[in-house]
Coordinates of C-alpha atoms and ligand atoms in Angstrom, one line a residue:
M1085 CA 121.9 106.7 73.6
N1086 CA 122.1 105.8 69.8
I1087 CA 119.6 107.8 67.7
L1088 CA 118.4 107.2 64.2
I1089 CA 117.0 110.1 62.2
V1090 CA 114.9 109.4 59.2
D1091 CA 113.8 112.3 57.0
D1092 CA 113.8 112.8 53.2
E1093 CA 114.7 116.5 53.6
E1094 CA 118.4 116.9 53.8
L1095 CA 118.2 120.2 55.6
Q1096 CA 116.0 118.9 58.4
R1097 CA 118.2 115.8 58.8
N1098 CA 121.3 117.8 59.1
L1099 CA 119.7 120.2 61.6
L1100 CA 118.6 117.5 63.9
Q1101 CA 121.7 115.5 63.6
G1102 CA 124.0 118.5 64.2
F1103 CA 121.9 119.5 67.3
L1104 CA 121.8 116.0 68.8
E1105 CA 125.5 115.3 68.2
K1106 CA 126.3 118.5 70.0
Q1107 CA 124.4 117.1 73.0
G1108 CA 126.7 114.1 72.9
Y1109 CA 124.4 111.5 71.3
L1110 CA 125.6 109.0 68.7
V1111 CA 123.4 109.9 65.7
M1112 CA 122.8 108.2 62.4
A1113 CA 120.7 109.6 59.6
A1114 CA 118.8 108.0 56.7
A1115 CA 117.0 109.6 53.8
D1116 CA 114.3 106.9 53.4
G1117 CA 112.8 103.8 54.8
S1118 CA 115.1 101.2 53.2
E1119 CA 118.2 103.1 54.2
A1120 CA 116.8 103.3 57.7
L1121 CA 116.1 99.6 57.9
Q1122 CA 119.6 98.8 56.8
L1123 CA 121.2 101.1 59.4
F1124 CA 118.8 99.7 62.0
M1125 CA 119.9 96.1 61.3
E1126 CA 123.6 97.0 61.6
H1127 CA 123.6 99.3 64.7
P1128 CA 122.2 99.1 68.2
I1129 CA 119.7 101.9 68.0
E1130 CA 117.5 102.9 70.9
L1131 CA 115.6 105.8 69.6
A1132 CA 114.3 106.7 66.1
L1133 CA 113.0 110.1 65.0
L1134 CA 110.8 109.4 62.0
D1135 CA 109.5 112.0 59.6
H1136 CA 105.9 110.8 59.0
R1137 CA 105.6 112.1 55.5
M1138 CA 108.1 110.5 53.2
P1139 CA 107.9 109.2 49.6
E1140 CA 108.0 105.4 49.2
M1141 CA 107.8 103.9 52.6
N1142 CA 105.8 106.3 54.9
G1143 CA 106.2 106.8 58.6
D1144 CA 103.4 104.3 59.5
E1145 CA 104.9 101.5 57.6
L1146 CA 108.5 102.2 58.8
L1147 CA 107.3 102.4 62.4
A1148 CA 105.6 99.0 62.1
R1149 CA 108.7 97.4 60.5
L1150 CA 111.1 98.9 63.0
K1151 CA 109.0 97.9 66.0
D1152 CA 108.6 94.4 64.5
I1153 CA 112.4 94.0 64.6
N1154 CA 112.8 95.5 68.0
P1155 CA 109.7 96.1 70.1
A1156 CA 111.8 97.9 72.7
L1157 CA 112.8 100.7 70.2
R1158 CA 111.5 104.1 71.1
V1159 CA 110.0 106.1 68.3
I1160 CA 109.2 109.8 68.1
M1161 CA 107.1 110.5 65.0
I1162 CA 107.4 113.9 63.5
T1163 CA 104.1 115.0 62.0
A1164 CA 103.0 117.9 59.9
F1165 CA 101.8 120.9 61.9
G1166 CA 98.2 120.6 63.0
D1167 CA 97.8 117.0 61.6
V1168 CA 96.0 115.7 64.7
D1169 CA 94.6 112.6 62.9
T1170 CA 98.0 111.4 62.0
A1171 CA 99.4 112.1 65.5
V1172 CA 96.6 110.1 67.1
R1173 CA 97.0 107.3 64.6
V1174 CA 100.8 106.9 65.0
M1175 CA 100.4 106.9 68.8
Q1176 CA 97.9 104.0 68.4
L1177 CA 100.2 102.3 66.0
G1178 CA 102.8 102.2 68.8
A1179 CA 104.9 105.4 68.5
D1180 CA 106.1 106.5 71.9
D1181 CA 105.5 110.2 71.2
F1182 CA 104.9 112.6 68.4
M1183 CA 106.2 116.1 67.7
E1184 CA 104.9 118.6 65.2
K1185 CA 107.0 120.4 62.6
P1186 CA 108.8 122.6 63.1
V1187 CA 110.5 120.6 65.8
D1188 CA 111.2 122.6 69.0
L1189 CA 114.7 121.4 69.8
A1190 CA 114.5 122.2 73.5
V1191 CA 111.3 120.1 73.8
L1192 CA 112.9 117.3 71.7
L1193 CA 115.9 117.2 74.1
E1194 CA 113.6 117.0 77.1
R1195 CA 111.7 114.1 75.6
I1196 CA 114.9 112.3 74.8
Q1197 CA 116.1 112.7 78.3
Q1198 CA 112.8 111.3 79.6
F1199 CA 113.3 108.2 77.4
E1200 CA 116.8 107.8 78.7
E1201 CA 115.6 107.9 82.2
K1202 CA 113.0 105.2 81.4
I1203 CA 115.5 103.0 79.7
L1204 CA 117.8 103.1 82.7
V1205 CA 114.9 102.1 85.0
E1206 CA 113.9 99.3 82.7
N1207 CA 117.5 98.0 82.4
D1208 CA 117.7 98.0 86.2
V1209 CA 114.4 96.2 86.6
D1210 CA 115.4 93.6 84.0
E1211 CA 118.6 93.0 85.8
L1212 CA 116.8 92.7 89.1
E1213 CA 114.2 90.3 87.7
D1214 CA 117.0 88.2 86.4
I1215 CA 118.6 88.0 89.8
L1216 CA 115.3 87.3 91.5
D1217 CA 114.4 84.5 89.0
T1218 CA 117.8 82.8 88.8
G1219 CA 119.3 83.6 92.1
D1220 CA 118.4 82.2 95.4
L1221 CA 117.0 85.4 96.9
P1222 CA 114.2 84.3 99.2
V1223 CA 112.1 87.4 98.4
R1224 CA 109.7 88.2 95.6
M1225 CA 108.4 91.6 94.9
V1226 CA 105.6 92.5 92.6
A1227 CA 106.3 95.8 90.8
E1228 CA 104.2 96.4 87.6
S1229 CA 103.4 100.1 88.0
P1230 CA 105.9 102.7 86.8
A1231 CA 106.2 104.0 90.3
M1232 CA 107.3 100.6 91.7
K1233 CA 109.5 100.0 88.7
S1234 CA 111.5 103.1 89.4
L1235 CA 111.5 102.3 93.1
L1236 CA 113.0 98.9 92.3
S1237 CA 115.6 100.5 90.1
L1238 CA 116.6 102.8 92.9
T1239 CA 116.7 99.9 95.3
L1240 CA 119.1 98.1 93.1
R1241 CA 121.3 101.2 92.9
A1242 CA 121.1 101.8 96.6
A1243 CA 122.1 98.2 97.4
A1244 CA 125.4 98.6 95.6
T1245 CA 126.4 101.6 97.7
P1246 CA 127.5 101.6 101.4
W1247 CA 125.2 104.5 102.2
T1248 CA 122.3 104.8 104.7
V1249 CA 118.9 104.4 103.3
L1250 CA 115.7 105.9 104.6
I1251 CA 112.6 104.1 103.5
H1252 CA 109.3 105.9 103.8
G1253 CA 105.9 104.5 103.2
E1254 CA 102.5 103.9 104.8
T1255 CA 101.9 100.8 106.8
G1256 CA 101.9 97.6 104.8
T1257 CA 103.5 99.1 101.7
G1258 CA 106.5 96.8 101.8
K1259 CA 109.2 98.8 103.7
E1260 CA 110.6 95.8 105.4
L1261 CA 110.6 93.8 102.1
V1262 CA 112.6 96.6 100.4
A1263 CA 115.0 96.7 103.3
R1264 CA 115.6 93.0 103.0
L1265 CA 116.0 93.3 99.3
I1266 CA 118.7 96.0 99.7
H1267 CA 120.6 93.8 102.1
L1268 CA 120.4 90.7 99.9
L1269 CA 121.5 92.6 96.8
S1270 CA 124.4 94.3 98.6
P1271 CA 127.9 93.1 99.1
R1272 CA 126.9 92.4 102.7
K1273 CA 124.4 89.7 101.8
D1274 CA 126.3 86.9 103.5
K1275 CA 126.5 88.8 106.8
P1276 CA 123.7 89.2 109.3
F1277 CA 120.5 91.2 108.6
V1278 CA 119.4 92.4 112.0
E1279 CA 116.1 94.2 112.7
L1280 CA 115.1 96.5 115.5
N1281 CA 111.5 97.6 115.9
C1282 CA 112.0 100.9 117.6
A1283 CA 108.4 101.1 118.6
A1284 CA 108.7 97.9 120.6
V1285 CA 111.6 98.8 122.8
P1286 CA 111.0 100.4 126.3
E1287 CA 113.0 103.6 126.4
N1288 CA 115.2 102.5 129.3
L1289 CA 116.3 99.4 127.5
F1290 CA 117.1 101.0 124.2
E1291 CA 120.8 101.7 124.7
S1292 CA 121.5 98.2 125.9
E1293 CA 119.5 96.8 123.0
L1294 CA 121.6 98.7 120.5
F1295 CA 125.0 98.8 122.1
G1296 CA 124.9 95.9 124.6
H1297 CA 126.1 96.0 128.2
E1298 CA 128.8 94.6 130.5
K1299 CA 128.0 92.2 133.3
G1300 CA 126.7 94.1 136.4
S1301 CA 126.5 97.5 134.6
F1302 CA 122.9 97.9 135.9
T1303 CA 120.5 96.0 138.0
G1304 CA 119.4 93.0 136.0
A1305 CA 122.5 92.9 133.9
T1306 CA 123.6 89.5 135.1
S1307 CA 125.8 88.7 132.2
R1308 CA 127.5 90.5 129.4
R1309 CA 125.3 91.1 126.3
R1310 CA 126.2 92.0 122.8
G1311 CA 124.0 94.7 121.3
L1312 CA 122.4 94.7 117.9
F1313 CA 125.3 96.8 116.4
E1314 CA 127.7 94.0 117.3
Q1315 CA 125.3 91.3 116.2
A1316 CA 125.0 93.0 112.8
D1317 CA 128.7 93.6 112.4
G1318 CA 129.7 93.3 108.7
G1319 CA 126.0 93.3 107.8
T1320 CA 122.9 95.5 107.9
L1321 CA 120.9 96.9 110.7
L1322 CA 117.3 97.9 110.0
L1323 CA 115.9 100.5 112.4
D1324 CA 112.2 99.9 111.8
E1325 CA 109.7 102.6 112.9
A1326 CA 112.7 104.9 113.2
G1327 CA 110.3 107.8 114.0
E1328 CA 109.9 106.2 117.4
L1329 CA 113.5 106.6 118.4
P1330 CA 113.6 108.5 121.7
L1331 CA 115.5 111.8 121.5
A1332 CA 118.2 110.8 124.0
M1333 CA 118.9 107.7 121.9
Q1334 CA 119.1 109.7 118.7
A1335 CA 122.2 111.5 120.0
K1336 CA 123.9 108.3 120.9
L1337 CA 123.0 106.6 117.6
L1338 CA 124.3 109.6 115.7
R1339 CA 127.6 109.3 117.5
A1340 CA 127.9 105.6 116.7
L1341 CA 127.1 106.3 113.0
Q1342 CA 129.7 109.1 112.8
E1343 CA 132.5 107.2 114.6
H1344 CA 131.7 103.7 113.5
K1345 CA 132.3 102.8 117.2
I1346 CA 130.1 101.8 120.1
I1347 CA 130.6 101.5 123.8
R1348 CA 128.7 98.9 125.7
I1349 CA 126.9 100.2 128.8
G1350 CA 129.3 99.9 131.7
G1351 CA 132.1 99.3 129.2
E1352 CA 135.2 101.4 128.8
K1353 CA 136.8 101.1 125.4
P1354 CA 135.0 101.9 122.2
L1355 CA 134.5 98.8 119.9
P1356 CA 134.7 99.3 116.2
V1357 CA 131.6 98.2 114.3
D1358 CA 131.0 98.0 110.5
V1359 CA 127.3 98.2 110.1
R1360 CA 125.1 99.5 107.3
I1361 CA 122.0 101.2 108.5
I1362 CA 118.6 101.2 106.9
A1363 CA 115.9 103.1 108.6
A1364 CA 112.2 102.7 107.8
T1365 CA 109.3 104.8 108.9
N1366 CA 105.7 105.6 108.1
R1367 CA 106.0 109.0 109.7
D1368 CA 107.1 112.3 108.1
L1369 CA 110.6 112.6 109.7
R1370 CA 111.2 116.0 108.1
Q1371 CA 108.1 117.3 109.8
M1372 CA 109.2 115.7 113.1
V1373 CA 112.5 117.6 112.7
E1374 CA 110.5 120.9 112.4
Q1375 CA 108.5 120.0 115.5
G1376 CA 111.7 119.2 117.4
L1377 CA 110.9 115.5 117.8
F1378 CA 113.7 114.3 115.6
R1379 CA 117.3 115.5 115.4
E1380 CA 118.0 117.2 112.2
D1381 CA 121.6 116.0 112.0
L1382 CA 120.5 112.4 112.5
Y1383 CA 117.8 112.9 109.9
F1384 CA 120.4 114.0 107.3
R1385 CA 122.6 111.1 108.3
L1386 CA 119.9 108.6 107.7
N1387 CA 118.4 110.2 104.6
V1388 CA 121.4 109.8 102.4
I1389 CA 119.3 107.8 100.0
A1390 CA 115.6 108.2 100.2
L1391 CA 113.1 105.6 99.0
D1392 CA 109.5 106.5 99.1
I1393 CA 107.1 103.6 98.6
P1394 CA 103.7 104.8 97.2
P1395 CA 100.5 103.5 98.8
L1396 CA 98.7 100.8 96.9
R1397 CA 95.7 103.1 96.0
R1398 CA 98.1 105.2 93.9
R1399 CA 99.4 102.3 91.9
K1400 CA 96.4 100.2 91.1
E1401 CA 98.3 98.6 88.2
D1402 CA 99.9 96.5 90.9
L1403 CA 96.6 95.1 92.2
Q1404 CA 96.0 92.3 89.7
P1405 CA 99.6 91.1 89.7
L1406 CA 99.7 91.2 93.5
M1407 CA 96.5 89.1 93.6
T1408 CA 98.0 86.6 91.2
F1409 CA 101.1 86.6 93.4
F1410 CA 99.2 85.9 96.6
L1411 CA 96.9 83.3 95.1
K1412 CA 100.0 81.4 93.9
K1413 CA 101.6 81.8 97.3
F1414 CA 98.5 80.3 99.0
G1415 CA 98.4 77.6 96.4
I1416 CA 94.8 78.4 95.6
R1417 CA 93.0 78.6 92.3
A1418 CA 90.2 81.1 92.2
D1419 CA 88.5 83.6 89.9
F1420 CA 87.0 86.9 90.8
D1421 CA 83.9 87.8 88.9
G1422 CA 83.6 91.2 87.3
K1423 CA 81.7 92.9 90.0
A1424 CA 83.9 91.6 92.8
M1425 CA 87.0 92.6 90.9
A1426 CA 85.6 96.1 90.3
L1427 CA 85.0 96.5 94.1
L1428 CA 88.5 95.3 94.9
A1429 CA 89.9 97.8 92.4
K1430 CA 87.8 100.6 93.9
Y1431 CA 88.7 100.0 97.5
N1432 CA 91.4 102.3 99.0
Y1433 CA 93.5 99.9 101.1
P1434 CA 94.5 102.0 104.1
G1435 CA 96.6 98.9 105.1
N1436 CA 98.1 98.6 101.6
V1437 CA 99.6 95.4 100.4
R1438 CA 99.4 93.7 103.8
E1439 CA 95.7 94.5 103.9
L1440 CA 95.2 93.1 100.4
E1441 CA 96.9 89.9 101.4
H1442 CA 94.6 89.6 104.5
I1443 CA 91.5 90.4 102.5
L1444 CA 92.3 87.6 100.0
Q1445 CA 93.1 85.2 102.7
R1446 CA 89.9 85.8 104.5
T1447 CA 87.8 85.8 101.3
L1448 CA 89.3 82.6 100.0
T1449 CA 89.0 80.8 103.2
L1450 CA 85.3 81.6 103.6
A1451 CA 84.2 81.4 99.9
R1452 CA 82.0 78.6 98.9
T1453 CA 83.0 78.2 95.3
S1454 CA 86.1 79.0 93.4
T1455 CA 84.5 81.9 91.7
I1456 CA 84.5 84.8 94.1
T1457 CA 81.5 87.1 94.0
V1458 CA 80.6 90.3 95.8
R1459 CA 78.9 88.2 98.5
D1460 CA 82.2 86.7 99.5
L1461 CA 84.0 90.0 100.0
P1462 CA 84.6 91.4 103.4
P1463 CA 82.2 94.3 104.5
E1464 CA 84.8 97.0 104.3
V1465 CA 85.4 96.3 100.6
K1466 CA 81.7 95.7 99.8
N1467 CA 80.5 98.8 101.6
Y1468 CA 83.3 101.1 100.4
H1469 CA 81.8 104.2 98.8
G1470 CA 84.9 106.2 97.9
S1471 CA 86.6 108.5 100.2
G1472 CA 85.1 111.8 99.1
G1473 CA 88.0 114.1 99.6
S1474 CA 91.1 112.1 98.9
G1475 CA 91.5 109.1 96.6
D1476 CA 93.7 108.6 93.7
L1477 CA 94.8 112.1 92.6
N1478 CA 95.5 111.1 89.0
Q1479 CA 92.3 109.4 88.6
R1480 CA 90.4 112.3 90.1
L1481 CA 92.2 114.8 87.9
A1482 CA 91.5 112.8 84.8
E1483 CA 87.8 112.6 85.7
M1484 CA 87.7 116.4 86.4
E1485 CA 89.5 117.1 83.1
R1486 CA 87.1 115.0 81.2
R1487 CA 84.1 116.7 82.8
M1488 CA 85.5 120.1 82.1
I1489 CA 86.1 119.2 78.5
V1490 CA 82.6 117.8 78.0
D1491 CA 81.0 120.8 79.8
A1492 CA 82.9 123.2 77.6
L1493 CA 81.9 121.4 74.5
E1494 CA 78.3 121.3 75.5
A1495 CA 78.4 125.0 76.3
A1496 CA 80.0 125.7 72.9
D1497 CA 77.4 123.6 71.1
W1498 CA 80.3 121.2 70.2
I1499 CA 82.1 123.8 68.2
Q1500 CA 85.6 122.8 69.1
T1501 CA 87.3 126.2 68.3
R1502 CA 85.1 127.8 70.9
A1503 CA 85.4 125.1 73.5
A1504 CA 89.1 125.1 73.2
E1505 CA 89.2 128.9 73.6
S1506 CA 87.1 128.8 76.7
L1507 CA 89.3 126.1 78.2
G1508 CA 92.4 128.1 77.3
I1509 CA 94.0 125.3 75.3
S1510 CA 94.7 125.0 71.5
E1511 CA 92.2 123.3 69.3
R1512 CA 94.9 120.7 68.5
V1513 CA 95.3 119.8 72.1
L1514 CA 91.6 119.6 72.6
R1515 CA 91.2 117.3 69.7
Y1516 CA 94.0 115.1 70.9
K1517 CA 92.5 114.9 74.4
M1518 CA 89.0 114.1 73.0
E1519 CA 90.4 111.4 70.9
K1520 CA 92.4 110.0 73.8
M1521 CA 89.5 110.1 76.2
G1522 CA 87.1 108.9 73.6
I1523 CA 84.9 112.0 73.9
R1524 CA 82.3 112.2 71.2
K1525 CA 79.2 114.2 70.6
K1526 CA 76.2 112.2 71.7
Q1527 CA 73.8 111.6 68.7
R1528 CA 70.5 113.1 69.8
K1529 CA 67.5 111.1 68.7
S1530 CA 65.3 113.5 66.7
Ligands
LIG2821 N1 105.4 94.6 96.1 C1 105.1 93.6 96.9 N2 105.2 92.3 96.4 C2 104.9 91.3 97.1 N3 104.6 91.3 98.4 C3 104.6 92.5 99.0 C4 104.9 93.7 98.3 N4 104.8 94.7 99.1 C5 104.5 94.2 100.3 N5 104.3 92.9 100.3 C6 104.0 92.0 101.4 O1 103.1 92.7 102.2 C7 103.4 92.5 103.6 C8 103.7 93.8 104.3 O2 105.0 94.3 103.9 P1 106.0 94.9 104.9 O3 106.0 94.2 106.2 O4 107.3 95.0 104.2 O5 105.3 96.4 105.1 P2 105.8 97.6 106.0 O6 105.8 98.8 105.1 O7 107.1 97.2 106.7 O8 104.6 97.7 107.0 P3 104.6 98.4 108.5 O9 104.7 99.8 108.3 O10 103.2 98.0 109.0 O11 105.7 97.7 109.2 C9 104.5 91.5 103.6 O12 104.0 90.2 103.7 C10 105.2 91.7 102.3 O13 105.9 90.5 101.9
LIG2822 MG1 107.5 97.0 108.7

């Protein structure tokens, strides 16, 4: 990553530059805003560390001009110790982070590494979106939330490898969609993608289903049959609901994966097969291993790359884009009024994306006008009153944090020093949080 340091103090500049260069970064330094702009135009810079207080062009202005030229640039503003107002303001102006002087180098390094991680994910997602837009992939996948973006990034990386992938997620989260995407993005894309729903196969037919059989090998085997491994040769085999694999089958499957060979039932010689396996499940396979319901060796064999798809209720940022996506897919124009939208946003979607799609389908089919109101929504959404215990962890934590802060402030008569002390945080942090959450003392009418 290329980093630009802008600081009018030579000592500080050299300190930061020396430290970051030692970490292997390409670092440029400028003593003022105009020098910074010049370097910025000439070099591909991804991160800028700006001293806020500088003569001539100050940090605010430089931040604005740099972001104008390249909105994707990351900026960490370095502010004076305890200057919370400035810190809050530069964050509102579009800085990605701020740090107080004196800069803690270990913390700085950590933040930079987080940015690098994010940049990697974004590059992957950009690349994937390009492929999805221009290519002829028959799949679309909505991924607006940070969680889904990093999942897409992992998906893209996983696709390029030959390794087994284990996709975990609740029902309707898109496991099958991700599996297809991996296949279509992989070098095997022109070969078959074969699916087996392990929950739907009777135990006694499993082996024949996977490995095939020779004619007459058992009663009813009236002709030779190729199993799914042979059908998927050169391509990908999705073992859906892999948690339902019978134990006896697990051993045989493991052997096939280890040896890249299968034997048809009643057959004699092993047949080489070249199949990439993707397994999907909504069950906790690790727990099943502990309970003796799933072989540990097979679990490790499948879990080379693990993809965990979060439930929809934990990534509500995806809700609106998914709704737009489905409306477009149905070819229907409709608006949701504020109250209806609020209820849809509050609902917990135990059936995840599939349930959302069905709810929209039902609602739009039955609605009388193109503006959807609460009346049009299905009862489970209309009558949803929150789940009490569970729900979105982050949202609940944020609510709890807010309540604790307001309570502490009330108890301390809104004297921030005291409230901060009772909360065990610094006053600076308290003020930052208050600003961020918009917490203000209510004006009492006298
Ligand atoms: N991010 C997404 N963007 C667009 N469509 C999605 C997305 N996630 C899921 N879907 C759609 O939701 C439906 C359910 O997805 P999918 O069948 O892949 O879920 P699943 O996890 O395999 O569910 P199950 O565990 O019930 O088998 C599909 O129609 C799929 O196309
Ligand atoms: Mg599925």
